Every structure is written in C-alpha cells, then in structure tokens.
Backbone as a ProteinNet text record, in pm:
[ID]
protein_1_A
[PRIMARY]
XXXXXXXXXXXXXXXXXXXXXXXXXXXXXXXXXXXXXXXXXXXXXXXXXXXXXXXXXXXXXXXXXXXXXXXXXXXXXXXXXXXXXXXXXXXXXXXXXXXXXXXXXXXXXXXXXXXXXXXXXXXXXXXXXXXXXXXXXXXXXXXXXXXXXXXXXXXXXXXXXXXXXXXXXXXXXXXXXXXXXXXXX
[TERTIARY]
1956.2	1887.5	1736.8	1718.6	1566.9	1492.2	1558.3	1543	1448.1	1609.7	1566.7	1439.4	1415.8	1304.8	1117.4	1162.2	1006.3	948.6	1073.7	1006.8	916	907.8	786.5	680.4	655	539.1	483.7	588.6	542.8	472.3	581.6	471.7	371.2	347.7	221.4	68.6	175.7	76.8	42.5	131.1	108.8	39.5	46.2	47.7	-52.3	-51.5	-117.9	30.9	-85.1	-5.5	44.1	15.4	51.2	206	237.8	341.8	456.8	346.1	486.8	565.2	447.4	501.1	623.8	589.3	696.2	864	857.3	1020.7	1066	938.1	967.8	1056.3	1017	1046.6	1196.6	1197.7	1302.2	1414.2	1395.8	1477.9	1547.7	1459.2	1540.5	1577.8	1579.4	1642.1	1809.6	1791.9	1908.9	2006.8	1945.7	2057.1	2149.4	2151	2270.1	2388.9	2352.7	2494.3	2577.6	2492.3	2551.4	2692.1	2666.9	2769.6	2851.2	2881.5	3034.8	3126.2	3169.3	3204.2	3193.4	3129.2	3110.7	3192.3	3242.2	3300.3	3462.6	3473	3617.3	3617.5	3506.3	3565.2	3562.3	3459	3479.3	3616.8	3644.5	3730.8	3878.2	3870.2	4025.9	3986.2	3881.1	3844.2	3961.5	4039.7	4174.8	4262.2	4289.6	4415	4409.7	4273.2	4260.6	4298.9	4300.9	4363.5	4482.1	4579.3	4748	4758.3	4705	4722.5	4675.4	4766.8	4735.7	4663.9	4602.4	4525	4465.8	4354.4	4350.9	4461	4471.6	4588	4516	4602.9	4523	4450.6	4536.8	4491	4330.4	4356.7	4198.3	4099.3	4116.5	4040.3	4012.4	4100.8	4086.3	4023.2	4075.7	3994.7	3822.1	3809.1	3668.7	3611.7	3654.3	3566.9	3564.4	3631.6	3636.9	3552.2	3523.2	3398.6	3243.2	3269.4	3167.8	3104.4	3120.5	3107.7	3078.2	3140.8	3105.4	2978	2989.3	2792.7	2690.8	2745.2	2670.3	2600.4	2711.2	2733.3	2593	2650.7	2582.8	2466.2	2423.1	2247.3	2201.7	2211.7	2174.4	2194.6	2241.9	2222.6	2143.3	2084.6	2020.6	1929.1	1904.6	1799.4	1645.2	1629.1	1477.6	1483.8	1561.3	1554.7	1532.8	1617.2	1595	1437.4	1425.5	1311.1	1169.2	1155.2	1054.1	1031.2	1104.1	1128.2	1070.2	1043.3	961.7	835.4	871.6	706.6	683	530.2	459.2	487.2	470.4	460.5	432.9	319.6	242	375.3	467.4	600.1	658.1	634	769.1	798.5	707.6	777.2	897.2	926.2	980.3	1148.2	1160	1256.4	1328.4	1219.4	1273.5	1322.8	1265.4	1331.9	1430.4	1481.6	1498	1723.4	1676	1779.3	1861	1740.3	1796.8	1832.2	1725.5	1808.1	1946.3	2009.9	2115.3	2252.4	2200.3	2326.4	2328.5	2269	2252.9	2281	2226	2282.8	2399.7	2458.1	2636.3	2706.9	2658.3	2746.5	2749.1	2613.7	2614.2	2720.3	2731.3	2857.2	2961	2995.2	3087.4	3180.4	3054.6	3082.9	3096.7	3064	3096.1	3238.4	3284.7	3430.1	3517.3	3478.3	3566.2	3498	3378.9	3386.4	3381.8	3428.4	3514.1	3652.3	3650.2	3853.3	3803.7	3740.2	3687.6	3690.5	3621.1	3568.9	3665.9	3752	3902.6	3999	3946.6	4058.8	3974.5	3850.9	3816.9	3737.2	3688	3659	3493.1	3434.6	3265.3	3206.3	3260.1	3214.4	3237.4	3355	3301.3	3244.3	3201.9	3090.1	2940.7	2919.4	2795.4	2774.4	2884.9	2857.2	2811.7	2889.5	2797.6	2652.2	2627.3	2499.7	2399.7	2446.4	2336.4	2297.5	2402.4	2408.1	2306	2344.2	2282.1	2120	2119.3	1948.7	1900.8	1986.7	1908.8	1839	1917.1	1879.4	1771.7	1785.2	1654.7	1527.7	1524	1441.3	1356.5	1502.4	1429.9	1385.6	1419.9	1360.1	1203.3	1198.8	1118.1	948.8	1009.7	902.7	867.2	983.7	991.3	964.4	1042.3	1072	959.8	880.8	809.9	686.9	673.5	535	555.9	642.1	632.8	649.6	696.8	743.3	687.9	656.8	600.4	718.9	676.3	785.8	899.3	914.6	1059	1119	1009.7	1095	1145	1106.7	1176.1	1325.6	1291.9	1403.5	1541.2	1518.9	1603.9	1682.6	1596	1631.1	1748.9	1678.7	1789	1932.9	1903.2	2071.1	2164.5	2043.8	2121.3	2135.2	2092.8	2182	2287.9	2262.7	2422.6	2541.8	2493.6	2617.1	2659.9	2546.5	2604.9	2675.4	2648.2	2681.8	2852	2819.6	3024.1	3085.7	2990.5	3129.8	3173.4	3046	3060.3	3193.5	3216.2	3315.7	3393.2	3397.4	3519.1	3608.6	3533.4	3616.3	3660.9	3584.6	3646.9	3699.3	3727.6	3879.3	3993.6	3963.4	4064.3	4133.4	4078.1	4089.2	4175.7	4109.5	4158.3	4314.9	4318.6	4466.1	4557.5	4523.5	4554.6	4656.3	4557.8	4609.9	4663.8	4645.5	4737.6	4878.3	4906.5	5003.7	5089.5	5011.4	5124.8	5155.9	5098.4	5105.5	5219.7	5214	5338	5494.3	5454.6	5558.9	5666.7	5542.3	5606.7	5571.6	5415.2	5404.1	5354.4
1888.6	1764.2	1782.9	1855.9	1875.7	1908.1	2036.3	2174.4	2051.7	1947.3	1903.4	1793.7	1746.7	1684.9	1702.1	1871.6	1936.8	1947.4	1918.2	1946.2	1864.5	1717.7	1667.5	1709.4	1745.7	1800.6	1928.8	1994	2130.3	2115.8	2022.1	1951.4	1922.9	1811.5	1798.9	1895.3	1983.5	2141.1	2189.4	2231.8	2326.9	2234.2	2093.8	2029.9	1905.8	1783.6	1650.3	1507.7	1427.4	1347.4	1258.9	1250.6	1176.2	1249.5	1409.8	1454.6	1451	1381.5	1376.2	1256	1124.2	996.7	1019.9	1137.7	1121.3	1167.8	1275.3	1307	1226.5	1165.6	1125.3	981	915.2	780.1	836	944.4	994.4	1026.1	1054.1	1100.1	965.3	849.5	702.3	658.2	657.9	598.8	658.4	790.5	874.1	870	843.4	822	689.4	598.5	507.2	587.6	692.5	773.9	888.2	876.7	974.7	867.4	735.8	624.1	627.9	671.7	669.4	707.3	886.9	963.7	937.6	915.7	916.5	791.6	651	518.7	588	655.9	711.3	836.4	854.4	943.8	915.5	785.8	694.1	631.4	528.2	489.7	564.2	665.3	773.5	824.5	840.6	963.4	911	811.5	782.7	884.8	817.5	860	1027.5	1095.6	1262.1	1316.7	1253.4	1323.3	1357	1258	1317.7	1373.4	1396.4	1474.4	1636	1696.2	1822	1871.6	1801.2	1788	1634.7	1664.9	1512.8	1508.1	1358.9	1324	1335.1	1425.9	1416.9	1289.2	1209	1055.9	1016.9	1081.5	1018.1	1120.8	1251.5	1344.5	1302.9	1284.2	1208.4	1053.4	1005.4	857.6	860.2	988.4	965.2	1059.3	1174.7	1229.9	1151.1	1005.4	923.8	847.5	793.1	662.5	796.1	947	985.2	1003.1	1037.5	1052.6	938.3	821.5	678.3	666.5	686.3	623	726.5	842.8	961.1	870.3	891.8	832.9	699.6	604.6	466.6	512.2	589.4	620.2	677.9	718.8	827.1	723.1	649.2	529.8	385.6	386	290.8	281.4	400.6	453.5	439.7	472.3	439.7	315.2	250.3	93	3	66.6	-74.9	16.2	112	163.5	110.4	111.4	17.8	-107.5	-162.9	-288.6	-322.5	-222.4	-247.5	-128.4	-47.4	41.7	57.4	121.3	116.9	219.1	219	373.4	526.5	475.2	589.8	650.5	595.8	645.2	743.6	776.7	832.2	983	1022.1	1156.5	1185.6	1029.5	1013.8	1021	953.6	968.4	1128	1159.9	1351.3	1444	1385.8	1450	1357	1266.8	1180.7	1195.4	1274.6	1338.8	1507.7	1524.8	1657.3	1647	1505.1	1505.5	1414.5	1317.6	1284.5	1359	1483.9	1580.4	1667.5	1685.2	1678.3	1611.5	1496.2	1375.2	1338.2	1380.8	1372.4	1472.1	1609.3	1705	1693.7	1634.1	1600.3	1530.4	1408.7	1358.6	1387.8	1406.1	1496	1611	1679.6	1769.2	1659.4	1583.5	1493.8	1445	1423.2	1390.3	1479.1	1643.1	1767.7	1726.6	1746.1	1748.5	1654.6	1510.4	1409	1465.2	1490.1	1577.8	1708.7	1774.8	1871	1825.4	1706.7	1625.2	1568.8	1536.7	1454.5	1570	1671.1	1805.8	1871.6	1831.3	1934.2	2075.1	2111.8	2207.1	2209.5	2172.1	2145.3	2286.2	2424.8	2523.1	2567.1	2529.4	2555.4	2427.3	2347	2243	2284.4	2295	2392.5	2479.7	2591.1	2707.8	2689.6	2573.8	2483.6	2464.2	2409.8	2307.7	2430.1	2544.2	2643.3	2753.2	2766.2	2788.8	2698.3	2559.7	2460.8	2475.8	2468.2	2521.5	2646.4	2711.3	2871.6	2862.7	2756.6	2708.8	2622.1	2553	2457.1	2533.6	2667.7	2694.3	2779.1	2821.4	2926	2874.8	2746	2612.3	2605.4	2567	2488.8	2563.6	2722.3	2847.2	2936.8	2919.8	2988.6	2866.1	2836.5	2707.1	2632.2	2567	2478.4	2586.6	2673.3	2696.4	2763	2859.2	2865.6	2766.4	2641.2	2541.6	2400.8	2357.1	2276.6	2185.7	2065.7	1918.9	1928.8	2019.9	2079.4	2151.1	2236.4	2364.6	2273.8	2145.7	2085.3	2019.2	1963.3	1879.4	2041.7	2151.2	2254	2245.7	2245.9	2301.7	2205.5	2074.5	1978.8	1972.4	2010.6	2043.4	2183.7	2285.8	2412.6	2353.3	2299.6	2272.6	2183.3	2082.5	1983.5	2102.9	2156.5	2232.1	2334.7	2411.7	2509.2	2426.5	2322.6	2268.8	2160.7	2155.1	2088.5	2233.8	2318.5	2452.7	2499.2	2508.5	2530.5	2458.3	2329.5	2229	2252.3	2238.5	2272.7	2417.4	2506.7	2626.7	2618.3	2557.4	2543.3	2454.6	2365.6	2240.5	2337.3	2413.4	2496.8	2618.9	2664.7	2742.4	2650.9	2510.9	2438.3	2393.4	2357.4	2314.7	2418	2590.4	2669.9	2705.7	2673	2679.1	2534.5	2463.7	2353.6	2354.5	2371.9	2401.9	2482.9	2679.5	2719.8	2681.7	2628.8	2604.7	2454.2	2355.4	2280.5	2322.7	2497.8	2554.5	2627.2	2649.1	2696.5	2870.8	2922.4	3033.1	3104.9
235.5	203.8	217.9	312.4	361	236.9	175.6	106.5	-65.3	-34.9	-211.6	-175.5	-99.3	-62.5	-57.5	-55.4	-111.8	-253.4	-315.9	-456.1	-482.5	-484.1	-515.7	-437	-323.8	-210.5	-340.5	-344.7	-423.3	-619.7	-656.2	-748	-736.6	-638.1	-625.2	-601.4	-520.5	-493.3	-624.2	-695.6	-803.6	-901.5	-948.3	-1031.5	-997.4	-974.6	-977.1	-936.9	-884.4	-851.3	-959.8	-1062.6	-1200	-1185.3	-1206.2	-1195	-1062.4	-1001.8	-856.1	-938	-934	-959.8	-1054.1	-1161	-1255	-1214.5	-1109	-1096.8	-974	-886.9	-796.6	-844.9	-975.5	-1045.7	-1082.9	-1214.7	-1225	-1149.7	-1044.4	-940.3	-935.8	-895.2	-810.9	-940.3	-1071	-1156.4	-1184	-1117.7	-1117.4	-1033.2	-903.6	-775.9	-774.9	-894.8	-839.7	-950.6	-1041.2	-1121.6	-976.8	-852.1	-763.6	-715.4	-715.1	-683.9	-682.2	-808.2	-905	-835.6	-795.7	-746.9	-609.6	-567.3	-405.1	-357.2	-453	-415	-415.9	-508.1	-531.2	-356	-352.6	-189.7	-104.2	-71.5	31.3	42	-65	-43.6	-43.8	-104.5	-60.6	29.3	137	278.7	317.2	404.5	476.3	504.3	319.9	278.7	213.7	192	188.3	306	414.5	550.1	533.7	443.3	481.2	385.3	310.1	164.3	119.4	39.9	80.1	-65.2	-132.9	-225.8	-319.3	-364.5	-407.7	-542.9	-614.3	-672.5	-810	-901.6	-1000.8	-1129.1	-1032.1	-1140.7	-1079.4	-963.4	-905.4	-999.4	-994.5	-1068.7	-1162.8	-1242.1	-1393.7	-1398	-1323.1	-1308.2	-1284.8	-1163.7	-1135.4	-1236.1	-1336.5	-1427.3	-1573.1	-1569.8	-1651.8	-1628.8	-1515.8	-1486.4	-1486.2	-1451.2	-1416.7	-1542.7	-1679.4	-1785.6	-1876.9	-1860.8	-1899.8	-1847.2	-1763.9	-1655.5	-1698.3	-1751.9	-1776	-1935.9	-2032.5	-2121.4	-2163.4	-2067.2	-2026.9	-2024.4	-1917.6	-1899.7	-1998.6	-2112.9	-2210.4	-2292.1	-2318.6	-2433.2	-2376.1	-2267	-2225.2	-2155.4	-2085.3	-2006.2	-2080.9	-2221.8	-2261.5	-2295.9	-2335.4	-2374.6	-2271.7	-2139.4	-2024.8	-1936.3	-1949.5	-1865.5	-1901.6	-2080.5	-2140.7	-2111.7	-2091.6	-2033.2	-1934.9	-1815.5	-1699.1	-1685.1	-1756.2	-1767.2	-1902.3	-1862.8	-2012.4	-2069.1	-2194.2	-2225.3	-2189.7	-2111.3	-2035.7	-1982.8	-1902.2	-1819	-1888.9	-2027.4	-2128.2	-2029	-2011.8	-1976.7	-1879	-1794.1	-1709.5	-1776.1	-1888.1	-1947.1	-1974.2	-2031.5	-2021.9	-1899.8	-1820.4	-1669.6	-1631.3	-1633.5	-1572	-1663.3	-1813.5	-1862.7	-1782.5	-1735.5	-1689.8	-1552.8	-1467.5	-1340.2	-1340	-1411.3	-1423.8	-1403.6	-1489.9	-1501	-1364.2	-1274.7	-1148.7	-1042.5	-1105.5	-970.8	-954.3	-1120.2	-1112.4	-1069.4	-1056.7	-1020.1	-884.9	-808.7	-657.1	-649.9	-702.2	-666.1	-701.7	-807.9	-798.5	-706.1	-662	-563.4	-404	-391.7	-305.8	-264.1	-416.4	-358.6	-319.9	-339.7	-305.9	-116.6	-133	16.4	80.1	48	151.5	183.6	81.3	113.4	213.2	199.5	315.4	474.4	451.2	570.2	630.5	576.9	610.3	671.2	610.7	712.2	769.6	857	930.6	881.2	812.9	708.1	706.3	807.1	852	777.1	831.3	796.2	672	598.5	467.5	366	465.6	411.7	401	520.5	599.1	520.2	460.9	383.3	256.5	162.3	76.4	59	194.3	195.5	263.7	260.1	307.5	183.5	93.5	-60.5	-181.5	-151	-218.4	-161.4	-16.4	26.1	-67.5	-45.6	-142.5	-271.4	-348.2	-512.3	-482.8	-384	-370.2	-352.1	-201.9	-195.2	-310.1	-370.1	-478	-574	-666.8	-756.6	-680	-570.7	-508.9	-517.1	-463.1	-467.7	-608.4	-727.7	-828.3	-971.8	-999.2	-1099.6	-1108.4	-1009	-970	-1021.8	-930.4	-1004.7	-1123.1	-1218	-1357.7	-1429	-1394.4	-1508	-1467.4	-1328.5	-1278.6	-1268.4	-1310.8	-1280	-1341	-1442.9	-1525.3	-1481.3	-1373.3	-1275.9	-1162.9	-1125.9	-1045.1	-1073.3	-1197.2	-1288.1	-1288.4	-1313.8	-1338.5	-1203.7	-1123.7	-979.2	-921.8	-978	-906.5	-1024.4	-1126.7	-1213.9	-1149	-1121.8	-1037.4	-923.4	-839.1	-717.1	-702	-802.5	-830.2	-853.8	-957.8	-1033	-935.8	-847.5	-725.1	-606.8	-601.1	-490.2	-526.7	-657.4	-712.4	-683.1	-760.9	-770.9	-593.3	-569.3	-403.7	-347.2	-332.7	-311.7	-384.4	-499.2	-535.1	-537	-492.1	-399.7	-267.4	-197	-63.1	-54.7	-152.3	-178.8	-246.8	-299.5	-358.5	-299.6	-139.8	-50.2	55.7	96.7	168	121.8	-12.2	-56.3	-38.9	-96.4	-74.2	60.3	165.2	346.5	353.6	320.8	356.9	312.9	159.1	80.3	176.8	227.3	281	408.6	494.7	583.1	587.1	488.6	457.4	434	350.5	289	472.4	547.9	661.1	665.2	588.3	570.2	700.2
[MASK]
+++++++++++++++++++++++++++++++++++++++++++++++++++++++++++++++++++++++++++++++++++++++++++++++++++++++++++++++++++++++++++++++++++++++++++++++++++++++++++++++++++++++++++++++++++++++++

C-alpha cells in the first residue's frame, strides 16, 4: 500500500504539479470500480472459511458485475466527468482508462485473498503484497521517470494484474491443500 502511494510524490518529482493533480484525480475516480469485487468478498469472508474453494457461480457472478462496471465507466466516464470539470481536465480521462483496468484487477485479486484470509494463509498473502511492492517500486523508480504520469498509470495496471495473478495462485495452492487434506491425503 505504502509502495503505490509514492507515485504521485514521484510525479511530482520528475514532472509538475498540474501532473500530480491529474492521476491523483484519476486514481479517485477509479477506486469505487475496486467495490465491486471486494462486496462479493466481504460478504462471502464467513462462509470462505468452510469452503474448500470459492463457488463457481460467485466467480462468474463477480466477473459479470466486474466487467459491466468496467463496461459502465468506459461509456460514461467522459460524459459525467465534463459535467463537473472543464476541459482543461481531459487528460485525466486518458489515465483514468488505464487506471480502471487496474483498480479492477486489485479487486479482483481481493476476492482470492479474502478466501486466503478466511483460511489462515497471511504468508502467502504477505508474499503477494511483497511481489506487488516490487512492481510498484520498480513503476515508481523506472516508468515514472521514462514516461512520467503514464509511467505511473502503467505501474498501477502491472501491479493490479501481478497482484490478481499473485492471489489467484496462492488460492489455487490453498484449494489444492485443502482438497487433499479433505480427501484424507
């Protein structure tokens, strides 16, 4: 969390504060698509405790609402954003496409690791979120200064997408040991 929190600091370094304002805006127009996914793992955390994998209707249910909202923002995002800023904002729209697909794989990857969290599995959470640091730091020190506020916008799609796949291996390791361990292995 720390890790994704510098990028605007480092924008601002390499770049101007006109460019913080912009991913920093982008960013918060993006975080209520992390929702989606994360309501479907809250509300199953319980019931992921007795279960020795999630149910595939939920999978399908939540990559159905996650894709609709994906969907939703990409057909409405410059129309309702005009609405409250001026033009000057546009560029915000262009990042604001590339951090979406990010902010969903975060959540995404969220609901693998509520099911993590529900069995105990801290360390290969931890192992995640120390992986997901690596892409940040390396976005943060690399990306940022060849590409500036786009090398930030990249950084935060590579760490969504490292950080679902991340989870979703150590949900797929975890079902793995649960499975045999049900079987009586």
């Amino acid at each position: 969390v720390a890790t994704a929190q510098l990028a605007p600091i480092m924008v601002g370094y390499h770049q101007n504060s006109v460019e913080v304002g912009h991913i920093a805006l982008a960013t918060v127009l993006t975080v209520p698509l992390a929702v989606v996914p994360v309501v479907f793992a809250n509300t199953l955390f319980k019931r992921f405790a007795s279960l020795d994998q999630i149910p595939s209707k939920v999978l399908l249910a939540t990559t159905i609402c996650v894709l609709t909202a994906l969907a939703g923002y990409y057909l409405l995002i410059d129309k309702v954003f005009f609405l409250v800023y001026p033009k000057e904002f546009a560029p915000v729209i262009g990042l604001s496409y590339f951090l979406a697909v990010g902010t969903l794989m975060q959540g995404m990857g969220d609901l693998f690791n509520r099911f993590l969290g529900a069995h105990g599995q801290g360390r290969r959470m931890r192992n995640g979120a120390f992986l997901v640091g690596g892409v940040n730091i390396f976005g943060i020190v690399v990306l940022i200064w060849l590409f500036g506020v786009y090398g930030a916008a990249w950084t935060r799609v590579a760490s969504g997408v490292v950080y679902c796949i991340a989870m979703v291996v150590a949900y797929r390791m975890t079902c793995r040991e649960l499975q045999e361990k049900k079987a009586g292995r």
